[in-house]
GROMACS .gro file of N, CA and C in nm:
model
  366
    1MET      N    1  -3.332  -5.662  -2.604
    1MET     CA    2  -3.243  -5.560  -2.553
    1MET      C    3  -3.270  -5.534  -2.404
    2ARG      N    4  -3.400  -5.516  -2.371
    2ARG     CA    5  -3.437  -5.490  -2.231
    2ARG      C    6  -3.403  -5.611  -2.144
    3ARG      N    7  -3.426  -5.729  -2.198
    3ARG     CA    8  -3.395  -5.852  -2.124
    3ARG      C    9  -3.247  -5.861  -2.093
    4ASN      N   10  -3.162  -5.823  -2.187
    4ASN     CA   11  -3.017  -5.825  -2.166
    4ASN      C   12  -2.976  -5.730  -2.055
    5ARG      N   13  -3.040  -5.610  -2.051
    5ARG     CA   14  -3.009  -5.514  -1.945
    5ARG      C   15  -3.052  -5.568  -1.809
    6LEU      N   16  -3.169  -5.632  -1.804
    6LEU     CA   17  -3.216  -5.690  -1.679
    6LEU      C   18  -3.122  -5.800  -1.630
    7LEU      N   19  -3.078  -5.885  -1.723
    7LEU     CA   20  -2.985  -5.991  -1.687
    7LEU      C   21  -2.852  -5.934  -1.639
    8ALA      N   22  -2.805  -5.830  -1.705
    8ALA     CA   23  -2.679  -5.767  -1.665
    8ALA      C   24  -2.692  -5.704  -1.527
    9SER      N   25  -2.806  -5.639  -1.502
    9SER     CA   26  -2.830  -5.579  -1.370
    9SER      C   27  -2.837  -5.685  -1.262
   10ALA      N   28  -2.906  -5.794  -1.289
   10ALA     CA   29  -2.917  -5.904  -1.192
   10ALA      C   30  -2.780  -5.963  -1.163
   11ALA      N   31  -2.700  -5.980  -1.267
   11ALA     CA   32  -2.565  -6.035  -1.249
   11ALA      C   33  -2.479  -5.941  -1.165
   12ALA      N   34  -2.491  -5.811  -1.189
   12ALA     CA   35  -2.414  -5.714  -1.112
   12ALA      C   36  -2.456  -5.715  -0.965
   13LEU      N   37  -2.586  -5.726  -0.939
   13LEU     CA   38  -2.633  -5.732  -0.801
   13LEU      C   39  -2.585  -5.859  -0.731
   14CYS      N   40  -2.588  -5.971  -0.802
   14CYS     CA   41  -2.539  -6.096  -0.744
   14CYS      C   42  -2.390  -6.087  -0.712
   15ALA      N   43  -2.315  -6.028  -0.802
   15ALA     CA   44  -2.171  -6.012  -0.779
   15ALA      C   45  -2.146  -5.920  -0.660
   16ALA      N   46  -2.221  -5.810  -0.651
   16ALA     CA   47  -2.205  -5.717  -0.539
   16ALA      C   48  -2.240  -5.785  -0.407
   17ALA      N   49  -2.346  -5.864  -0.407
   17ALA     CA   50  -2.387  -5.935  -0.285
   17ALA      C   51  -2.280  -6.037  -0.245
   18ALA      N   52  -2.226  -6.106  -0.344
   18ALA     CA   53  -2.122  -6.206  -0.315
   18ALA      C   54  -1.998  -6.141  -0.257
   19LEU      N   55  -1.968  -6.019  -0.297
   19LEU     CA   56  -1.852  -5.948  -0.247
   19LEU      C   57  -1.882  -5.870  -0.119
   20GLY      N   58  -2.008  -5.870  -0.078
   20GLY     CA   59  -2.046  -5.797   0.042
   20GLY      C   60  -2.073  -5.651   0.019
   21LEU      N   61  -2.079  -5.609  -0.106
   21LEU     CA   62  -2.099  -5.468  -0.136
   21LEU      C   63  -2.245  -5.426  -0.125
   22ALA      N   64  -2.336  -5.520  -0.133
   22ALA     CA   65  -2.478  -5.487  -0.128
   22ALA      C   66  -2.535  -5.496   0.013
   23VAL      N   67  -2.453  -5.534   0.110
   23VAL     CA   68  -2.499  -5.545   0.248
   23VAL      C   69  -2.495  -5.408   0.313
   24PRO      N   70  -2.605  -5.364   0.378
   24PRO     CA   71  -2.603  -5.235   0.445
   24PRO      C   72  -2.493  -5.231   0.551
   25HIS      N   73  -2.438  -5.113   0.574
   25HIS     CA   74  -2.331  -5.098   0.672
   25HIS      C   75  -2.391  -5.098   0.811
   26THR      N   76  -2.402  -5.215   0.869
   26THR     CA   77  -2.453  -5.231   1.005
   26THR      C   78  -2.372  -5.337   1.073
   27ALA      N   79  -2.392  -5.347   1.201
   27ALA     CA   80  -2.324  -5.450   1.277
   27ALA      C   81  -2.371  -5.589   1.238
   28ALA      N   82  -2.490  -5.600   1.182
   28ALA     CA   83  -2.544  -5.731   1.147
   28ALA      C   84  -2.463  -5.799   1.038
   29ALA      N   85  -2.383  -5.723   0.965
   29ALA     CA   86  -2.306  -5.780   0.856
   29ALA      C   87  -2.184  -5.857   0.906
   30ALA      N   88  -2.148  -5.842   1.034
   30ALA     CA   89  -2.031  -5.911   1.088
   30ALA      C   90  -2.059  -6.062   1.096
   31PRO      N   91  -1.958  -6.143   1.068
   31PRO     CA   92  -1.980  -6.287   1.074
   31PRO      C   93  -1.999  -6.336   1.217
   32ASP      N   94  -2.081  -6.441   1.234
   32ASP     CA   95  -2.108  -6.496   1.367
   32ASP      C   96  -1.983  -6.550   1.436
   33HIS      N   97  -1.887  -6.602   1.359
   33HIS     CA   98  -1.769  -6.660   1.421
   33HIS      C   99  -1.679  -6.555   1.486
   34TYR      N  100  -1.709  -6.429   1.466
   34TYR     CA  101  -1.633  -6.321   1.528
   34TYR      C  102  -1.637  -6.335   1.680
   35CYS      N  103  -1.750  -6.378   1.734
   35CYS     CA  104  -1.765  -6.399   1.878
   35CYS      C  105  -1.756  -6.549   1.903
   36SER      N  106  -1.647  -6.591   1.964
   36SER     CA  107  -1.628  -6.736   1.980
   36SER      C  108  -1.593  -6.773   2.124
   37TYR      N  109  -1.659  -6.711   2.219
   37TYR     CA  110  -1.634  -6.743   2.359
   37TYR      C  111  -1.702  -6.873   2.401
   38VAL      N  112  -1.815  -6.902   2.338
   38VAL     CA  113  -1.886  -7.030   2.357
   38VAL      C  114  -1.944  -7.068   2.221
   39PRO      N  115  -1.972  -7.197   2.197
   39PRO     CA  116  -2.037  -7.236   2.071
   39PRO      C  117  -2.174  -7.168   2.059
   40SER      N  118  -2.218  -7.143   1.937
   40SER     CA  119  -2.342  -7.071   1.914
   40SER      C  120  -2.465  -7.145   1.966
   41ASP      N  121  -2.453  -7.275   1.994
   41ASP     CA  122  -2.567  -7.348   2.048
   41ASP      C  123  -2.570  -7.347   2.202
   42VAL      N  124  -2.471  -7.285   2.264
   42VAL     CA  125  -2.468  -7.270   2.409
   42VAL      C  126  -2.534  -7.136   2.441
   43ARG      N  127  -2.656  -7.144   2.497
   43ARG     CA  128  -2.734  -7.024   2.521
   43ARG      C  129  -2.802  -7.030   2.659
   44PRO      N  130  -2.722  -7.023   2.765
   44PRO     CA  131  -2.783  -7.027   2.898
   44PRO      C  132  -2.857  -6.896   2.928
   45THR      N  133  -2.951  -6.902   3.020
   45THR     CA  134  -3.020  -6.782   3.063
   45THR      C  135  -2.924  -6.698   3.146
   46LEU      N  136  -2.912  -6.571   3.110
   46LEU     CA  137  -2.822  -6.479   3.181
   46LEU      C  138  -2.901  -6.366   3.243
   47THR      N  139  -2.854  -6.319   3.356
   47THR     CA  140  -2.917  -6.206   3.423
   47THR      C  141  -2.810  -6.118   3.487
   48HIS      N  142  -2.851  -5.999   3.525
   48HIS     CA  143  -2.761  -5.902   3.588
   48HIS      C  144  -2.687  -5.969   3.703
   49GLY      N  145  -2.555  -5.955   3.705
   49GLY     CA  146  -2.472  -6.014   3.809
   49GLY      C  147  -2.401  -6.141   3.767
   50ASP      N  148  -2.444  -6.203   3.657
   50ASP     CA  149  -2.379  -6.325   3.609
   50ASP      C  150  -2.240  -6.293   3.555
   51THR      N  151  -2.156  -6.394   3.551
   51THR     CA  152  -2.021  -6.381   3.496
   51THR      C  153  -1.990  -6.504   3.412
   52GLY      N  154  -1.886  -6.494   3.330
   52GLY     CA  155  -1.839  -6.611   3.257
   52GLY      C  156  -1.836  -6.595   3.106
   53ALA      N  157  -1.804  -6.706   3.041
   53ALA     CA  158  -1.785  -6.707   2.896
   53ALA      C  159  -1.914  -6.675   2.821
   54ALA      N  160  -2.028  -6.723   2.869
   54ALA     CA  161  -2.154  -6.695   2.799
   54ALA      C  162  -2.187  -6.546   2.806
   55VAL      N  163  -2.152  -6.481   2.916
   55VAL     CA  164  -2.171  -6.335   2.926
   55VAL      C  165  -2.080  -6.265   2.825
   56ARG      N  166  -1.956  -6.314   2.812
   56ARG     CA  167  -1.866  -6.257   2.710
   56ARG      C  168  -1.926  -6.271   2.571
   57GLN      N  169  -1.985  -6.386   2.544
   57GLN     CA  170  -2.047  -6.409   2.413
   57GLN      C  171  -2.158  -6.308   2.389
   58ALA      N  172  -2.245  -6.289   2.487
   58ALA     CA  173  -2.355  -6.193   2.474
   58ALA      C  174  -2.301  -6.051   2.458
   59GLN      N  175  -2.198  -6.016   2.532
   59GLN     CA  176  -2.137  -5.883   2.519
   59GLN      C  177  -2.080  -5.863   2.379
   60CYS      N  178  -2.008  -5.961   2.331
   60CYS     CA  179  -1.948  -5.953   2.198
   60CYS      C  180  -2.055  -5.940   2.090
   61LEU      N  181  -2.160  -6.023   2.099
   61LEU     CA  182  -2.267  -6.016   2.000
   61LEU      C  183  -2.339  -5.881   2.005
   62SER      N  184  -2.357  -5.827   2.125
   62SER     CA  185  -2.425  -5.698   2.136
   62SER      C  186  -2.341  -5.586   2.075
   63ASN      N  187  -2.211  -5.605   2.069
   63ASN     CA  188  -2.123  -5.504   2.010
   63ASN      C  189  -2.129  -5.502   1.858
   64LYS      N  190  -2.199  -5.599   1.797
   64LYS     CA  191  -2.217  -5.597   1.652
   64LYS      C  192  -2.311  -5.486   1.610
   65TRP      N  193  -2.390  -5.434   1.703
   65TRP     CA  194  -2.483  -5.324   1.674
   65TRP      C  195  -2.401  -5.199   1.650
   66GLY      N  196  -2.428  -5.131   1.541
   66GLY     CA  197  -2.359  -5.006   1.512
   66GLY      C  198  -2.435  -4.888   1.571
   67GLY      N  199  -2.389  -4.769   1.540
   67GLY     CA  200  -2.461  -4.649   1.580
   67GLY      C  201  -2.433  -4.603   1.720
   68VAL      N  202  -2.535  -4.552   1.785
   68VAL     CA  203  -2.525  -4.484   1.913
   68VAL      C  204  -2.495  -4.573   2.032
   69PRO      N  205  -2.549  -4.694   2.042
   69PRO     CA  206  -2.526  -4.772   2.165
   69PRO      C  207  -2.378  -4.790   2.193
   70PRO      N  208  -2.342  -4.784   2.320
   70PRO     CA  209  -2.199  -4.801   2.353
   70PRO      C  210  -2.154  -4.944   2.332
   71ARG      N  211  -2.028  -4.958   2.301
   71ARG     CA  212  -1.969  -5.092   2.294
   71ARG      C  213  -1.942  -5.135   2.437
   72LEU      N  214  -1.974  -5.261   2.464
   72LEU     CA  215  -1.951  -5.315   2.597
   72LEU      C  216  -1.810  -5.371   2.608
   73ALA      N  217  -1.752  -5.358   2.725
   73ALA     CA  218  -1.626  -5.426   2.752
   73ALA      C  219  -1.657  -5.575   2.756
   74VAL      N  220  -1.581  -5.653   2.682
   74VAL     CA  221  -1.604  -5.798   2.679
   74VAL      C  222  -1.522  -5.858   2.793
   75ASP      N  223  -1.577  -5.840   2.914
   75ASP     CA  224  -1.507  -5.881   3.034
   75ASP      C  225  -1.575  -5.994   3.109
   76GLY      N  226  -1.692  -6.039   3.058
   76GLY     CA  227  -1.760  -6.150   3.120
   76GLY      C  228  -1.839  -6.115   3.245
   77VAL      N  229  -1.865  -5.986   3.267
   77VAL     CA  230  -1.941  -5.942   3.384
   77VAL      C  231  -2.069  -5.874   3.336
   78TYR      N  232  -2.183  -5.928   3.376
   78TYR     CA  233  -2.313  -5.871   3.338
   78TYR      C  234  -2.344  -5.759   3.438
   79ASP      N  235  -2.301  -5.639   3.400
   79ASP     CA  236  -2.316  -5.522   3.488
   79ASP      C  237  -2.434  -5.435   3.444
   80SER      N  238  -2.448  -5.319   3.506
   80SER     CA  239  -2.562  -5.232   3.476
   80SER      C  240  -2.554  -5.172   3.335
   81VAL      N  241  -2.435  -5.154   3.282
   81VAL     CA  242  -2.421  -5.102   3.145
   81VAL      C  243  -2.473  -5.206   3.045
   82MET      N  244  -2.438  -5.332   3.068
   82MET     CA  245  -2.487  -5.439   2.981
   82MET      C  246  -2.638  -5.455   2.996
   83LEU      N  247  -2.689  -5.443   3.116
   83LEU     CA  248  -2.833  -5.454   3.140
   83LEU      C  249  -2.909  -5.351   3.057
   84LYS      N  250  -2.861  -5.228   3.059
   84LYS     CA  251  -2.925  -5.119   2.983
   84LYS      C  252  -2.924  -5.149   2.834
   85LYS      N  253  -2.812  -5.201   2.783
   85LYS     CA  254  -2.802  -5.230   2.641
   85LYS      C  255  -2.890  -5.349   2.602
   86ILE      N  256  -2.893  -5.453   2.684
   86ILE     CA  257  -2.977  -5.570   2.655
   86ILE      C  258  -3.124  -5.528   2.653
   87GLU      N  259  -3.166  -5.446   2.748
   87GLU     CA  260  -3.305  -5.400   2.751
   87GLU      C  261  -3.337  -5.320   2.625
   88TRP      N  262  -3.244  -5.238   2.578
   88TRP     CA  263  -3.265  -5.160   2.456
   88TRP      C  264  -3.277  -5.252   2.335
   89ILE      N  265  -3.190  -5.351   2.327
   89ILE     CA  266  -3.195  -5.448   2.217
   89ILE      C  267  -3.329  -5.522   2.218
   90GLN      N  268  -3.375  -5.559   2.336
   90GLN     CA  269  -3.504  -5.627   2.347
   90GLN      C  270  -3.617  -5.539   2.295
   91VAL      N  271  -3.618  -5.411   2.333
   91VAL     CA  272  -3.722  -5.318   2.286
   91VAL      C  273  -3.716  -5.305   2.134
   92CYS      N  274  -3.597  -5.297   2.078
   92CYS     CA  275  -3.580  -5.285   1.933
   92CYS      C  276  -3.642  -5.403   1.858
   93HIS      N  277  -3.648  -5.517   1.922
   93HIS     CA  278  -3.702  -5.638   1.859
   93HIS      C  279  -3.843  -5.671   1.905
   94GLY      N  280  -3.906  -5.580   1.977
   94GLY     CA  281  -4.043  -5.604   2.022
   94GLY      C  282  -4.055  -5.702   2.137
   95LEU      N  283  -3.945  -5.725   2.207
   95LEU     CA  284  -3.948  -5.812   2.324
   95LEU      C  285  -3.968  -5.728   2.450
   96PRO      N  286  -4.022  -5.786   2.555
   96PRO     CA  287  -4.032  -5.710   2.680
   96PRO      C  288  -3.891  -5.682   2.734
   97PRO      N  289  -3.866  -5.559   2.779
   97PRO     CA  290  -3.732  -5.522   2.826
   97PRO      C  291  -3.703  -5.576   2.966
   98SER      N  292  -3.684  -5.705   2.975
   98SER     CA  293  -3.662  -5.771   3.104
   98SER      C  294  -3.516  -5.767   3.149
   99GLY      N  295  -3.425  -5.754   3.054
   99GLY     CA  296  -3.283  -5.762   3.085
   99GLY      C  297  -3.235  -5.906   3.097
  100LEU      N  298  -3.327  -6.000   3.095
  100LEU     CA  299  -3.295  -6.141   3.103
  100LEU      C  300  -3.255  -6.190   2.963
  101VAL      N  301  -3.138  -6.249   2.951
  101VAL     CA  302  -3.095  -6.302   2.822
  101VAL      C  303  -3.138  -6.448   2.817
  102GLY      N  304  -3.256  -6.470   2.761
  102GLY     CA  305  -3.311  -6.604   2.744
  102GLY      C  306  -3.306  -6.642   2.597
  103SER      N  307  -3.381  -6.744   2.560
  103SER     CA  308  -3.374  -6.797   2.424
  103SER      C  309  -3.411  -6.693   2.318
  104ARG      N  310  -3.515  -6.614   2.341
  104ARG     CA  311  -3.555  -6.515   2.241
  104ARG      C  312  -3.450  -6.403   2.228
  105THR      N  313  -3.390  -6.364   2.338
  105THR     CA  314  -3.287  -6.259   2.332
  105THR      C  315  -3.161  -6.313   2.267
  106TRP      N  316  -3.123  -6.438   2.296
  106TRP     CA  317  -3.009  -6.496   2.226
  106TRP      C  318  -3.033  -6.496   2.075
  107GLN      N  319  -3.155  -6.529   2.035
  107GLN     CA  320  -3.189  -6.532   1.892
  107GLN      C  321  -3.163  -6.397   1.828
  108VAL      N  322  -3.206  -6.288   1.893
  108VAL     CA  323  -3.186  -6.156   1.833
  108VAL      C  324  -3.041  -6.110   1.844
  109LEU      N  325  -2.968  -6.159   1.943
  109LEU     CA  326  -2.825  -6.125   1.950
  109LEU      C  327  -2.750  -6.186   1.832
  110TYR      N  328  -2.788  -6.308   1.795
  110TYR     CA  329  -2.724  -6.373   1.680
  110TYR      C  330  -2.778  -6.322   1.546
  111HIS      N  331  -2.899  -6.267   1.546
  111HIS     CA  332  -2.961  -6.219   1.422
  111HIS      C  333  -3.025  -6.081   1.447
  112PRO      N  334  -2.941  -5.978   1.467
  112PRO     CA  335  -2.996  -5.846   1.501
  112PRO      C  336  -3.070  -5.781   1.384
  113ALA      N  337  -3.164  -5.694   1.420
  113ALA     CA  338  -3.233  -5.613   1.320
  113ALA      C  339  -3.130  -5.521   1.257
  114LEU      N  340  -3.152  -5.487   1.131
  114LEU     CA  341  -3.058  -5.398   1.064
  114LEU      C  342  -3.065  -5.257   1.119
  115ASP      N  343  -3.182  -5.213   1.162
  115ASP     CA  344  -3.198  -5.079   1.214
  115ASP      C  345  -3.289  -5.082   1.335
  116CYS      N  346  -3.266  -4.990   1.426
  116CYS     CA  347  -3.355  -4.971   1.540
  116CYS      C  348  -3.383  -4.822   1.549
  117TYR      N  349  -3.510  -4.790   1.553
  117TYR     CA  350  -3.548  -4.649   1.557
  117TYR      C  351  -3.587  -4.604   1.696
  118VAL      N  352  -3.560  -4.688   1.795
  118VAL     CA  353  -3.585  -4.652   1.935
  118VAL      C  354  -3.459  -4.584   1.987
  119PRO      N  355  -3.470  -4.460   2.036
  119PRO     CA  356  -3.350  -4.393   2.086
  119PRO      C  357  -3.287  -4.469   2.202
  120TYR      N  358  -3.155  -4.468   2.204
  120TYR     CA  359  -3.084  -4.533   2.314
  120TYR      C  360  -3.101  -4.447   2.440
  121PRO      N  361  -3.138  -4.506   2.554
  121PRO     CA  362  -3.161  -4.425   2.673
  121PRO      C  363  -3.033  -4.357   2.722
  122GLN      N  364  -3.051  -4.237   2.768
  122GLN     CA  365  -2.934  -4.160   2.816
  122GLN      C  366  -2.899  -4.190   2.959
   0.00000   0.00000   0.00000
């Protein structure tokens, strides 16, 4: 009897996960193809002042984060607002807040933490 309940519970959890019902409501649940300005394997180093499609990709990916951080305009310009958000994302993942979007920062943009308990700077 107990085994049947466990199997039924496991089946319900699998079904919920397959339907997306068991995924926490965060930006991380958005599919990667949502941001398609450059292929996911194109990850150039970006810094404040850069422009172009790769900057748009980073802006779009950063907008997957829910909660307090502002959504960035996906305009392809790495401005001071984007710099502040990238530095915050880096701190949330234990990276040094350099503002430089290198390989480690690209990795966390594509695979963000579900939660960040570091307050967004005002």
